[in-house]
Tab-separated table of C-alpha atoms in Angstrom:
chain	number	residue	atom	x	y	z
A	1	UNK	CA	0.015	-0.061	0.090
A	2	UNK	CA	1.285	3.566	-0.933
A	3	UNK	CA	-0.204	5.692	1.733
A	4	UNK	CA	0.686	8.733	-0.003
A	5	UNK	CA	-0.954	7.747	-3.104
A	6	UNK	CA	-4.114	6.572	-1.280
A	7	UNK	CA	-4.237	9.944	0.821
A	8	UNK	CA	-3.172	12.180	-2.118
A	9	UNK	CA	-0.510	13.854	-0.181
A	10	UNK	CA	3.201	14.611	-0.902
A	11	UNK	CA	6.298	13.365	0.972
A	12	UNK	CA	9.066	15.927	1.578
A	13	UNK	CA	12.760	16.178	2.131
A	14	UNK	CA	13.245	17.938	5.439
A	15	UNK	CA	16.439	19.981	5.196
A	16	UNK	CA	15.139	22.649	7.411
A	17	UNK	CA	14.949	21.291	11.236
A	18	UNK	CA	12.994	18.877	13.591
A	19	UNK	CA	9.903	21.409	13.429
A	20	UNK	CA	6.534	19.719	14.124
A	21	UNK	CA	4.882	21.258	11.076
A	22	UNK	CA	7.262	18.891	9.161
A	23	UNK	CA	6.643	15.813	11.471
A	24	UNK	CA	9.664	16.377	13.797
A	25	UNK	CA	12.185	13.653	13.093
A	26	UNK	CA	12.508	10.095	11.813
A	27	UNK	CA	11.788	7.260	14.487
A	28	UNK	CA	14.229	4.425	14.383
A	29	UNK	CA	12.741	0.885	13.523
A	30	UNK	CA	13.284	-0.368	17.127
A	31	UNK	CA	10.708	2.320	18.277
A	32	UNK	CA	8.147	1.042	15.816
A	33	UNK	CA	8.734	-2.683	17.093
A	34	UNK	CA	8.350	-1.850	20.641
A	35	UNK	CA	5.213	0.353	19.873
A	36	UNK	CA	3.805	-2.551	17.725
A	37	UNK	CA	4.458	-4.949	20.628
A	38	UNK	CA	2.680	-2.917	23.417
A	39	UNK	CA	-0.170	-1.987	20.986
A	40	UNK	CA	-1.222	-5.614	21.022
A	41	UNK	CA	-1.734	-5.778	24.798
A	42	UNK	CA	-3.399	-3.980	27.516
A	43	UNK	CA	-1.621	-2.345	30.458
A	44	UNK	CA	-2.002	-0.539	33.725
A	45	UNK	CA	-1.284	2.778	32.328
A	46	UNK	CA	-0.019	3.874	35.863
A	47	UNK	CA	2.295	0.906	36.358
A	48	UNK	CA	3.535	1.539	32.611
A	49	UNK	CA	4.332	5.340	33.269
A	50	UNK	CA	6.034	4.265	36.565
A	51	UNK	CA	8.297	1.785	35.001
A	52	UNK	CA	9.281	3.547	32.129
A	53	UNK	CA	9.686	6.766	34.213
A	54	UNK	CA	12.128	4.719	36.560
A	55	UNK	CA	14.104	3.448	33.732
A	56	UNK	CA	14.496	6.855	32.113
A	57	UNK	CA	15.428	8.490	35.564
A	58	UNK	CA	18.257	6.052	35.919
A	59	UNK	CA	19.489	6.346	32.352
A	60	UNK	CA	19.502	10.152	32.590
A	61	UNK	CA	20.936	10.570	36.122
A	62	UNK	CA	17.832	12.231	37.535
A	63	UNK	CA	15.661	11.542	40.642
A	64	UNK	CA	12.549	10.950	38.693
A	65	UNK	CA	10.917	11.182	35.224
A	66	UNK	CA	7.536	11.248	33.566
A	67	UNK	CA	6.483	10.878	29.846
A	68	UNK	CA	3.971	13.520	28.608
A	69	UNK	CA	2.229	14.148	25.115
A	70	UNK	CA	4.693	16.673	24.080
A	71	UNK	CA	6.815	19.668	25.451
A	72	UNK	CA	3.524	22.080	25.512
A	73	UNK	CA	1.495	19.242	27.277
A	74	UNK	CA	4.251	19.072	29.625
A	75	UNK	CA	4.226	22.796	30.150
A	76	UNK	CA	0.567	22.643	30.992
A	77	UNK	CA	0.807	19.690	33.375
A	78	UNK	CA	3.648	21.385	35.071
A	79	UNK	CA	1.550	24.644	35.479
A	80	UNK	CA	-1.153	23.063	36.888
A	81	UNK	CA	0.987	21.013	39.283
A	82	UNK	CA	2.291	24.337	40.584
A	83	UNK	CA	-1.152	25.637	41.027
A	84	UNK	CA	-2.587	22.524	42.894
A	85	UNK	CA	0.253	22.727	45.436
A	86	UNK	CA	-0.095	19.090	46.089
A	87	UNK	CA	-3.744	19.586	46.799
A	88	UNK	CA	-6.159	17.240	44.576
A	89	UNK	CA	-8.870	19.515	45.482
A	90	UNK	CA	-7.196	22.383	44.035
A	91	UNK	CA	-6.275	20.481	40.982
A	92	UNK	CA	-9.849	19.287	40.240
A	93	UNK	CA	-11.135	22.854	40.316
A	94	UNK	CA	-8.584	24.135	37.756
A	95	UNK	CA	-8.933	26.058	35.551
A	96	UNK	CA	-10.747	28.032	38.431
A	97	UNK	CA	-8.057	29.169	40.610
A	98	UNK	CA	-7.664	30.986	44.101
A	99	UNK	CA	-4.813	31.815	46.158
A	100	UNK	CA	-1.263	31.226	44.383
A	101	UNK	CA	-2.376	31.376	40.709
A	102	UNK	CA	0.579	33.312	39.108
A	103	UNK	CA	3.197	32.054	37.032
A	104	UNK	CA	6.208	34.177	36.308
A	105	UNK	CA	7.793	34.313	32.839
A	106	UNK	CA	10.625	36.685	32.138
A	107	UNK	CA	9.450	39.208	29.431
A	108	UNK	CA	12.478	38.418	27.362
A	109	UNK	CA	11.544	34.766	27.056
A	110	UNK	CA	7.781	35.673	26.321
A	111	UNK	CA	6.579	33.261	23.432
A	112	UNK	CA	3.732	31.152	22.076
A	113	UNK	CA	4.149	28.577	24.337
A	114	UNK	CA	2.893	30.781	27.113
A	115	UNK	CA	-0.735	29.611	26.011
A	116	UNK	CA	0.162	26.042	27.420
A	117	UNK	CA	0.661	27.741	30.852
A	118	UNK	CA	-2.569	29.816	30.537
A	119	UNK	CA	-4.480	26.647	29.504
A	120	UNK	CA	-3.936	25.305	33.216
A	121	UNK	CA	-5.744	28.382	34.532
A	122	UNK	CA	-2.579	30.395	35.627
A	123	UNK	CA	-2.260	33.845	34.971
A	124	UNK	CA	1.251	34.844	33.502
A	125	UNK	CA	3.097	37.681	34.877
A	126	UNK	CA	5.749	39.112	32.858
A	127	UNK	CA	8.835	40.549	34.672
A	128	UNK	CA	11.760	42.580	33.074
A	129	UNK	CA	11.582	43.800	29.295
A	130	UNK	CA	12.858	42.952	25.946
A	131	UNK	CA	16.315	44.833	26.600
A	132	UNK	CA	17.017	43.618	30.091
A	133	UNK	CA	15.761	41.743	33.303
A	134	UNK	CA	17.214	42.990	36.556
A	135	UNK	CA	17.380	40.829	39.765
A	136	UNK	CA	15.085	43.400	41.400
A	137	UNK	CA	12.313	42.825	38.454
A	138	UNK	CA	12.109	39.221	39.647
A	139	UNK	CA	12.420	39.870	43.512
A	140	UNK	CA	9.666	42.509	43.270
A	141	UNK	CA	7.226	40.185	41.095
A	142	UNK	CA	7.109	37.332	43.574
A	143	UNK	CA	4.085	37.610	46.003
A	144	UNK	CA	1.931	35.156	47.817
A	145	UNK	CA	0.178	34.854	44.530
A	146	UNK	CA	3.103	33.296	42.994
A	147	UNK	CA	2.981	29.676	42.166
A	148	UNK	CA	5.928	29.066	39.918
A	149	UNK	CA	8.703	30.640	37.553
A	150	UNK	CA	8.922	29.217	34.191
A	151	UNK	CA	12.288	29.672	32.431
A	152	UNK	CA	12.691	29.177	28.574
A	153	UNK	CA	16.246	28.064	27.497
A	154	UNK	CA	16.801	29.814	24.128
A	155	UNK	CA	20.118	31.409	22.841
A	156	UNK	CA	17.668	34.018	21.173
A	157	UNK	CA	16.465	34.930	24.719
A	158	UNK	CA	19.837	34.953	26.551
A	159	UNK	CA	20.930	38.477	26.121
A	160	UNK	CA	18.032	39.965	28.079
A	161	UNK	CA	17.497	37.335	30.491
A	162	UNK	CA	18.549	36.668	34.055
A	163	UNK	CA	20.834	33.449	34.059
A	164	UNK	CA	19.024	30.228	35.121
A	165	UNK	CA	21.290	30.096	38.110
A	166	UNK	CA	20.181	33.450	39.313
A	167	UNK	CA	16.541	32.803	38.607
A	168	UNK	CA	16.821	29.693	40.649
A	169	UNK	CA	18.557	31.324	43.505
A	170	UNK	CA	15.978	34.235	43.874
A	171	UNK	CA	12.994	31.896	43.403
A	172	UNK	CA	14.109	29.378	45.820
A	173	UNK	CA	15.172	32.074	48.502
A	174	UNK	CA	11.383	32.692	48.356
A	175	UNK	CA	9.901	29.272	48.396
A	176	UNK	CA	8.754	29.109	44.668
A	177	UNK	CA	9.492	26.420	42.249
A	178	UNK	CA	11.131	27.087	38.850
A	179	UNK	CA	10.279	24.978	35.866
A	180	UNK	CA	12.438	24.890	32.735
A	181	UNK	CA	11.414	24.458	29.353
A	182	UNK	CA	14.485	22.823	27.276
A	183	UNK	CA	12.107	21.408	24.733
A	184	UNK	CA	14.575	21.808	21.823
A	185	UNK	CA	17.890	21.929	23.946
A	186	UNK	CA	19.587	18.599	22.798
A	187	UNK	CA	22.356	18.179	21.980
A	188	UNK	CA	24.331	18.260	24.113
A	189	UNK	CA	23.215	15.090	25.592
A	190	UNK	CA	24.400	16.450	29.045
A	191	UNK	CA	21.572	18.889	29.268
A	192	UNK	CA	19.319	15.877	30.236
A	193	UNK	CA	20.691	16.061	33.717
A	194	UNK	CA	22.503	19.048	34.064
A	195	UNK	CA	19.802	21.446	33.971
A	196	UNK	CA	18.051	19.693	36.765
A	197	UNK	CA	21.049	19.763	38.762
A	198	UNK	CA	21.025	23.339	38.763
A	199	UNK	CA	17.907	22.846	41.197
A	200	UNK	CA	14.950	23.148	38.735
A	201	UNK	CA	11.934	21.351	40.131
A	202	UNK	CA	11.142	19.967	36.489
A	203	UNK	CA	12.898	20.257	33.039
A	204	UNK	CA	10.829	19.556	29.821
A	205	UNK	CA	12.232	18.104	26.635
A	206	UNK	CA	10.469	17.387	23.397
A	207	UNK	CA	10.398	13.746	22.429
A	208	UNK	CA	9.969	14.229	18.764
A	209	UNK	CA	13.106	16.345	17.910
A	210	UNK	CA	16.438	15.149	18.311
A	211	UNK	CA	15.609	12.325	20.670
A	212	UNK	CA	13.693	10.976	17.512
A	213	UNK	CA	10.784	9.600	19.479
A	214	UNK	CA	7.289	9.751	18.658
A	215	UNK	CA	6.191	13.190	17.709
A	216	UNK	CA	3.468	13.310	20.248
A	217	UNK	CA	5.681	12.513	23.276
A	218	UNK	CA	7.823	14.485	25.751
A	219	UNK	CA	9.667	14.243	28.687
A	220	UNK	CA	9.879	15.757	32.199
A	221	UNK	CA	12.578	15.061	34.626
A	222	UNK	CA	13.499	16.501	37.998
A	223	UNK	CA	12.691	16.337	41.637
A	224	UNK	CA	10.821	13.084	42.826
A	225	UNK	CA	8.204	15.090	44.814
A	226	UNK	CA	7.280	16.983	41.724
A	227	UNK	CA	7.163	14.143	39.311
A	228	UNK	CA	4.863	12.252	41.993
A	229	UNK	CA	2.512	14.993	41.632
A	230	UNK	CA	2.506	14.715	37.701
A	231	UNK	CA	1.606	11.051	38.334
A	232	UNK	CA	-1.217	12.088	40.572
A	233	UNK	CA	-2.564	14.838	38.139
A	234	UNK	CA	-1.547	13.767	35.009
A	235	UNK	CA	-3.582	11.981	32.165
A	236	UNK	CA	-5.537	9.727	32.081
A	237	UNK	CA	-6.624	11.037	35.386
A	238	UNK	CA	-9.461	13.736	35.043
A	239	UNK	CA	-9.077	17.231	35.327
A	240	UNK	CA	-7.701	19.958	33.240
A	241	UNK	CA	-5.115	17.882	31.942
A	242	UNK	CA	-7.202	15.205	30.806
A	243	UNK	CA	-6.750	16.632	27.289
A	244	UNK	CA	-2.830	16.085	27.603
A	245	UNK	CA	-3.009	12.385	27.544
A	246	UNK	CA	-0.543	10.151	25.636
A	247	UNK	CA	-0.679	6.720	24.425
A	248	UNK	CA	1.080	3.379	25.819
A	249	UNK	CA	2.625	3.356	22.483
A	250	UNK	CA	4.138	6.869	22.576
A	251	UNK	CA	5.310	6.197	26.363
A	252	UNK	CA	7.148	2.977	25.105
A	253	UNK	CA	8.458	4.554	21.855
A	254	UNK	CA	9.995	7.530	23.731
A	255	UNK	CA	11.867	5.132	26.051
A	256	UNK	CA	13.389	3.273	23.288
A	257	UNK	CA	14.245	6.304	21.510
A	258	UNK	CA	15.982	7.817	24.430
A	259	UNK	CA	17.665	4.489	25.132
A	260	UNK	CA	19.253	4.681	21.636
A	261	UNK	CA	19.935	8.304	22.136
A	262	UNK	CA	21.918	7.675	25.230
A	263	UNK	CA	23.584	4.823	23.529
A	264	UNK	CA	24.739	6.629	20.600
A	265	UNK	CA	28.433	7.769	19.739
A	266	UNK	CA	27.768	11.300	19.835
A	267	UNK	CA	31.156	12.294	18.302
A	268	UNK	CA	30.569	9.943	15.466
A	269	UNK	CA	27.082	11.489	14.995
A	270	UNK	CA	28.549	14.932	14.824
A	271	UNK	CA	30.980	13.810	12.317
A	272	UNK	CA	28.314	12.201	10.069
A	273	UNK	CA	26.420	15.517	10.338
A	274	UNK	CA	29.499	17.402	9.161
A	275	UNK	CA	29.830	14.887	6.320
A	276	UNK	CA	26.407	15.583	5.052
A	277	UNK	CA	26.987	19.244	5.240
A	278	UNK	CA	30.124	18.965	3.259
A	279	UNK	CA	28.259	16.853	0.577
A	280	UNK	CA	26.024	19.797	-0.342
A	281	UNK	CA	28.728	22.626	0.286
A	282	UNK	CA	31.021	20.825	-2.164
A	283	UNK	CA	28.489	20.558	-4.910
A	284	UNK	CA	27.801	24.334	-4.506
A	285	UNK	CA	31.351	25.405	-4.087
A	286	UNK	CA	31.990	24.051	-7.534
A	287	UNK	CA	28.930	26.231	-8.925
A	288	UNK	CA	30.791	29.222	-7.405
A	289	UNK	CA	28.117	29.560	-4.501
A	290	UNK	CA	29.528	30.320	-1.083
A	291	UNK	CA	28.711	28.497	2.054
A	292	UNK	CA	29.883	28.416	5.741
A	293	UNK	CA	29.026	26.287	8.704
A	294	UNK	CA	27.163	27.563	11.667
A	295	UNK	CA	28.213	25.374	14.757
A	296	UNK	CA	24.731	25.656	16.397
A	297	UNK	CA	20.988	25.038	15.959
A	298	UNK	CA	18.299	27.676	15.865
A	299	UNK	CA	17.941	27.808	19.418
A	300	UNK	CA	21.471	27.134	20.510
A	301	UNK	CA	21.755	23.415	20.310
A	302	UNK	CA	25.189	22.074	19.571
A	303	UNK	CA	25.070	20.717	15.918
A	304	UNK	CA	26.438	22.253	12.767
A	305	UNK	CA	24.281	23.612	10.069
A	306	UNK	CA	25.309	24.615	6.513
A	307	UNK	CA	24.456	28.341	5.658
A	308	UNK	CA	24.206	29.046	1.841
A	309	UNK	CA	24.946	32.726	0.728
A	310	UNK	CA	22.914	34.091	-1.851
A	311	UNK	CA	24.592	35.236	-5.154
A	312	UNK	CA	24.213	38.749	-6.039
A	313	UNK	CA	20.734	39.272	-7.376
A	314	UNK	CA	19.195	36.303	-5.893
A	315	UNK	CA	16.439	36.347	-2.906
A	316	UNK	CA	16.760	33.858	-0.358
A	317	UNK	CA	12.973	34.131	-0.056
A	318	UNK	CA	12.461	33.269	-3.570
A	319	UNK	CA	15.023	30.423	-3.362
A	320	UNK	CA	13.264	28.857	-0.514
A	321	UNK	CA	10.006	28.829	-2.194
A	322	UNK	CA	11.562	27.266	-5.415
A	323	UNK	CA	12.707	24.413	-3.192
A	324	UNK	CA	9.253	23.957	-1.513
A	325	UNK	CA	7.750	23.617	-4.967
A	326	UNK	CA	9.890	20.848	-5.260
A	327	UNK	CA	9.077	19.354	-1.922
A	328	UNK	CA	12.353	20.121	-0.037
A	329	UNK	CA	12.159	22.327	3.180
A	330	UNK	CA	14.889	24.691	3.771
A	331	UNK	CA	15.478	27.295	6.408
A	332	UNK	CA	15.196	30.921	5.323
A	333	UNK	CA	17.072	34.037	7.034
A	334	UNK	CA	15.539	36.945	4.896
A	335	UNK	CA	17.693	39.558	7.062
A	336	UNK	CA	20.940	37.997	5.982
A	337	UNK	CA	19.441	36.875	2.635
A	338	UNK	CA	20.851	33.139	3.093
A	339	UNK	CA	19.397	29.911	3.184
A	340	UNK	CA	20.271	27.411	6.083
A	341	UNK	CA	20.338	23.807	6.028
A	342	UNK	CA	20.241	21.180	8.710
A	343	UNK	CA	21.611	17.921	8.227
A	344	UNK	CA	19.815	16.187	11.146
A	345	UNK	CA	16.980	14.810	9.039
A	346	UNK	CA	18.966	14.021	5.691
A	347	UNK	CA	20.422	10.935	4.323
A	348	UNK	CA	23.392	11.293	1.950
A	349	UNK	CA	21.045	10.714	-1.103
A	350	UNK	CA	18.709	13.300	0.200
A	351	UNK	CA	21.658	15.705	0.538
A	352	UNK	CA	22.515	15.200	-3.114
A	353	UNK	CA	18.867	15.878	-4.124
A	354	UNK	CA	18.932	19.145	-2.003
A	355	UNK	CA	22.389	20.245	-3.833
A	356	UNK	CA	21.098	19.139	-7.084
A	357	UNK	CA	17.851	21.261	-6.718
A	358	UNK	CA	19.839	24.332	-5.616
A	359	UNK	CA	22.453	24.022	-8.468
A	360	UNK	CA	19.541	23.762	-10.986
A	361	UNK	CA	17.922	26.770	-9.904
A	362	UNK	CA	20.975	28.921	-9.885
A	363	UNK	CA	21.629	27.604	-13.254
A	364	UNK	CA	18.245	28.374	-14.392
A	365	UNK	CA	17.439	24.821	-15.205
A	366	UNK	CA	13.960	23.289	-14.874
A	367	UNK	CA	14.057	20.025	-12.923
């Protein structure tokens, strides 16, 4: 059966990045097999979550771990857990709130995923501004209404943000928990445990990006008592986070994907990514098209991307649109008039296809 023909849809080459709108990443065959096995049997879902959580915590050197339906779902559950303060009655009343119902977010980190926090019933309080965040901004914003501080790690936010360490120090001095969104912050692999060791109560990662797990999976690691509340309040339990439920297949699939990620030779993997970049760069260089390597991902991850500089008279936006018409996703930086290509989801054969499509466009050849 050709599922693409049956549905009348197209398959694309993803030379852009592990974005949800493209499907994230590719799962290894071992994930599919584990998901197939568990799909043929019924389970005690709470037992499954605890068993997988214990194995993941051990693998990632954390106190505890919990599998969610994605990083946004994890944000909603984390926010609800902060609002509940361990009280099932308070949780079951959400999104109706009373008492401590404010979540602080640094203004410089304000982003679309605030909506996941708001979905719990919390009120988001922004501190600082787009230019800087002073320690006094955070200190002054913490009141008896504060249920937590949420911190989004992203290289684009770094300049105007307080450091994570200082944020944790200020919040903990006032008895307020800190939740860290590190959804796309892999690699380096050490982020799986080092962020939590800084003192955050909960740290969130996407399952469907560089972990190569199911797209509808996410991971929370952190302090045992906080993960316990996630078990108590998280789906399939009723309440405001019932909509955040994941499947037994996704829980098992993420566990297998994480096992493979932990066992991977990350230096060899990085060299593989560099080879893919060079395959494309060498073809373009022979055509006189300049390229260079950017040693980090779009939000600061430690993997190399290829930047393609536009020849005089060419528009990066027009080239990106041309590539899209040929069912190839590429990144586009209009401000710098350049394209960027991530090797994360490319095979060598696909890399050659990307290079050929670019060369054909610059030569004015119709493929």
